[in-house]
XYZ file of N, CA and C in Angstrom:
294
model
N 101.522 85.578 121.431
C 101.959 86.035 120.119
C 103.346 85.483 119.800
N 103.461 84.891 118.665
C 104.742 84.343 118.226
C 105.459 85.353 117.351
N 106.773 85.282 117.400
C 107.567 86.157 116.527
C 107.487 85.621 115.105
N 107.360 86.519 114.153
C 107.275 86.120 112.749
C 108.642 85.610 112.292
N 108.627 84.529 111.520
C 109.872 83.955 111.001
C 110.497 84.915 110.003
N 111.804 84.821 109.878
C 112.545 85.703 108.978
C 112.020 85.594 107.547
N 111.900 84.375 107.034
C 111.472 84.213 105.638
C 110.061 84.755 105.420
N 109.199 84.647 106.425
C 107.854 85.213 106.305
C 107.914 86.736 106.294
N 108.719 87.323 107.172
C 108.840 88.779 107.239
C 109.411 89.349 105.941
N 110.440 88.715 105.432
C 111.122 89.207 104.236
C 110.187 89.228 103.027
N 109.257 88.281 102.961
C 108.378 88.188 101.797
C 106.924 88.539 102.115
N 106.708 89.261 103.213
C 105.365 89.744 103.528
C 105.006 90.859 102.557
N 103.811 90.762 101.986
C 103.355 91.787 101.044
C 102.283 92.672 101.666
N 101.849 92.331 102.864
C 100.855 93.142 103.547
C 100.365 92.454 104.800
N 99.460 93.125 105.497
C 98.908 92.609 106.739
C 97.400 92.793 106.723
N 96.714 91.846 107.329
C 95.280 91.967 107.526
C 95.028 91.573 108.980
N 94.800 92.599 109.808
C 94.631 92.339 111.232
C 95.892 91.740 111.816
N 95.751 90.559 112.432
C 96.906 89.901 113.048
C 97.535 88.847 112.136
N 97.268 88.963 110.821
C 97.765 87.988 109.849
C 98.705 88.654 108.852
N 99.880 88.058 108.670
C 100.817 88.509 107.634
C 100.480 87.777 106.348
N 100.382 88.520 105.251
C 100.132 87.935 103.937
C 101.494 87.795 103.251
N 101.864 86.569 102.933
C 103.220 86.262 102.453
C 103.175 85.730 101.022
N 104.094 86.220 100.193
C 104.266 85.734 98.823
C 104.980 84.381 98.889
N 104.214 83.306 98.785
C 104.750 81.963 98.947
C 105.743 81.543 97.881
N 105.493 81.914 96.633
C 106.412 81.494 95.572
C 107.768 82.184 95.717
N 107.775 83.462 96.082
C 109.051 84.165 96.297
C 109.766 83.607 97.529
N 109.007 83.323 98.582
C 109.608 82.768 99.797
C 110.247 81.420 99.504
N 109.566 80.593 98.728
C 110.101 79.273 98.398
C 111.364 79.385 97.550
N 111.337 80.303 96.608
C 112.460 80.438 95.673
C 113.671 81.158 96.273
N 113.426 82.194 97.095
C 114.516 83.048 97.573
C 114.657 83.104 99.102
N 113.882 82.317 99.823
C 113.797 82.425 101.281
C 115.090 82.233 102.050
N 116.041 81.530 101.496
C 117.286 81.270 102.221
C 118.398 82.264 101.900
N 118.122 83.203 101.010
C 119.156 84.154 100.608
C 119.309 85.276 101.630
N 120.517 85.799 101.710
C 120.791 86.933 102.567
C 120.466 88.243 101.858
N 120.590 89.327 102.582
C 120.260 90.649 102.038
C 121.076 90.962 100.784
N 122.346 90.671 100.798
C 123.208 90.964 99.647
C 122.756 90.195 98.411
N 122.462 88.912 98.569
C 122.039 88.099 97.435
C 120.690 88.577 96.885
N 119.786 88.937 97.766
C 118.491 89.465 97.330
C 118.677 90.775 96.569
N 119.578 91.617 97.063
C 119.879 92.886 96.408
C 120.433 92.645 95.011
N 121.339 91.695 94.878
C 121.932 91.371 93.583
C 120.886 90.852 92.594
N 119.831 90.214 93.094
C 118.771 89.696 92.236
C 117.715 90.746 91.917
N 117.884 91.958 92.452
C 116.944 93.031 92.176
C 115.713 93.028 93.065
N 115.727 92.236 94.110
C 114.608 92.170 95.052
C 114.883 93.157 96.193
N 114.779 94.440 95.865
C 115.228 95.496 96.770
C 114.459 95.551 98.076
N 113.145 95.460 98.017
C 112.357 95.527 99.256
C 112.639 94.312 100.138
N 112.705 93.144 99.527
C 113.009 91.928 100.292
C 114.413 91.995 100.884
N 115.353 92.527 100.124
C 116.719 92.685 100.629
C 116.734 93.622 101.830
N 115.998 94.731 101.721
C 115.906 95.664 102.837
C 115.301 94.978 104.061
N 114.212 94.238 103.864
C 113.560 93.557 104.991
C 114.489 92.528 105.627
N 115.277 91.834 104.820
C 116.236 90.866 105.353
C 117.292 91.573 106.205
N 117.810 92.682 105.703
C 118.809 93.440 106.459
C 118.214 93.992 107.748
N 116.987 94.469 107.687
C 116.313 94.995 108.877
C 116.116 93.888 109.908
N 115.614 92.746 109.488
C 115.366 91.622 110.400
C 116.672 91.138 111.030
N 117.736 91.098 110.224
C 119.034 90.597 110.689
C 119.847 91.640 111.444
N 119.350 92.882 111.526
C 120.081 93.939 112.227
C 121.307 94.411 111.468
N 121.262 94.403 110.136
C 122.420 94.747 109.306
C 122.203 96.008 108.468
N 121.312 96.895 108.889
C 121.000 98.062 108.059
C 122.201 98.971 107.826
N 123.041 99.158 108.814
C 124.198 100.052 108.660
C 125.152 99.560 107.580
N 125.391 98.266 107.524
C 126.294 97.730 106.498
C 125.578 97.563 105.160
N 124.264 97.389 105.194
C 123.473 97.214 103.984
C 123.327 98.517 103.204
N 123.218 99.627 103.895
C 122.932 100.921 103.266
C 123.903 101.272 102.132
N 125.224 101.219 102.330
C 126.130 101.557 101.221
C 125.977 100.624 100.015
N 125.742 99.334 100.270
C 125.543 98.387 99.171
C 124.261 98.718 98.416
N 123.222 99.081 99.146
C 121.950 99.462 98.532
C 122.133 100.692 97.658
N 122.817 101.712 98.179
C 123.049 102.942 97.423
C 123.827 102.666 96.150
N 124.871 101.869 96.261
C 125.714 101.567 95.106
C 124.955 100.769 94.049
N 124.175 99.792 94.482
C 123.453 98.928 93.555
C 122.300 99.646 92.870
N 121.539 100.437 93.634
C 120.317 101.038 93.100
C 120.487 102.460 92.596
N 121.486 103.166 93.115
C 121.639 104.574 92.776
C 120.661 105.476 93.524
N 119.907 104.905 94.442
C 118.954 105.680 95.248
C 119.710 106.328 96.396
N 119.636 107.659 96.523
C 120.429 108.358 97.534
C 119.796 108.344 98.932
N 119.535 107.161 99.459
C 119.021 107.054 100.836
C 120.202 107.269 101.773
N 120.152 108.346 102.548
C 121.292 108.727 103.380
C 121.372 107.988 104.714
N 120.240 107.492 105.213
C 120.223 106.830 106.523
C 119.357 105.571 106.450
N 119.556 104.652 107.385
C 118.665 103.496 107.449
C 117.199 103.915 107.635
N 116.983 104.989 108.367
C 115.619 105.485 108.592
C 114.976 105.933 107.274
N 115.775 106.460 106.354
C 115.253 106.862 105.045
C 114.746 105.636 104.281
N 115.460 104.517 104.385
C 114.999 103.284 103.751
C 113.719 102.782 104.420
N 113.656 102.896 105.736
C 112.447 102.471 106.443
C 111.235 103.284 105.988
N 111.417 104.575 105.838
C 110.315 105.422 105.362
C 109.972 105.094 103.909
N 110.978 104.872 103.089
C 110.745 104.604 101.679
C 109.915 103.329 101.487
N 110.237 102.287 102.238
C 109.530 101.021 102.095
C 108.344 100.881 103.051
N 108.222 101.789 103.999
C 107.109 101.712 104.942
C 107.206 100.531 105.886
N 108.421 100.087 106.138
C 108.653 98.942 107.015
C 109.607 99.392 108.118
N 109.169 99.214 109.366
C 109.963 99.707 110.489
C 110.407 98.599 111.435
N 110.038 97.384 111.145
C 110.436 96.248 111.965
C 109.400 95.153 111.874
N 109.744 94.010 112.433
C 108.805 92.890 112.464
C 107.748 93.187 113.517
N 106.482 93.194 113.137
C 105.426 93.512 114.093
C 105.266 92.429 115.162
N 104.941 92.870 116.370
C 104.737 91.935 117.478
C 103.335 91.344 117.485
N 102.423 91.969 116.768
C 101.013 91.583 116.846
C 100.591 90.534 115.826
N 101.539 89.870 115.188
C 101.201 88.876 114.167
C 101.077 87.503 114.815
N 99.877 86.917 114.692
C 99.630 85.592 115.235
C 99.553 84.533 114.152
N 99.269 84.950 112.900
C 99.083 83.991 111.812
C 99.796 84.478 110.558
N 100.057 83.521 109.689
C 100.648 83.816 108.388
C 99.757 83.165 107.334
N 99.393 83.925 106.328
C 98.620 83.411 105.201
C 99.510 83.491 103.968
N 99.775 82.333 103.379
C 100.674 82.263 102.232
C 99.847 82.209 100.959
N 100.177 83.107 100.036
C 99.536 83.083 98.718
C 100.596 82.786 97.673
N 100.196 82.154 96.607
C 101.158 81.791 95.568
C 101.051 82.687 94.379
């Protein structure tokens, strides 16, 4: 099993078995941006996933609260809100849709 690439994880829209389904057009357009830049562009879920993948949730949380006005008090609250708890280990393939 290979580790999923950051850009694939950030723009994953779902999973089917051991395959990550990735939004290819968003990945192509925004794949190199950091969590802050994604947040500024209004891509909140992708920004959260970038911060989670990069291990920056503690510093990301105040910026997220300020930008969105959503009162998520802990990184775990964001994980529950988006239903994303980390990059899965069981992903062997990536399917890109446009």
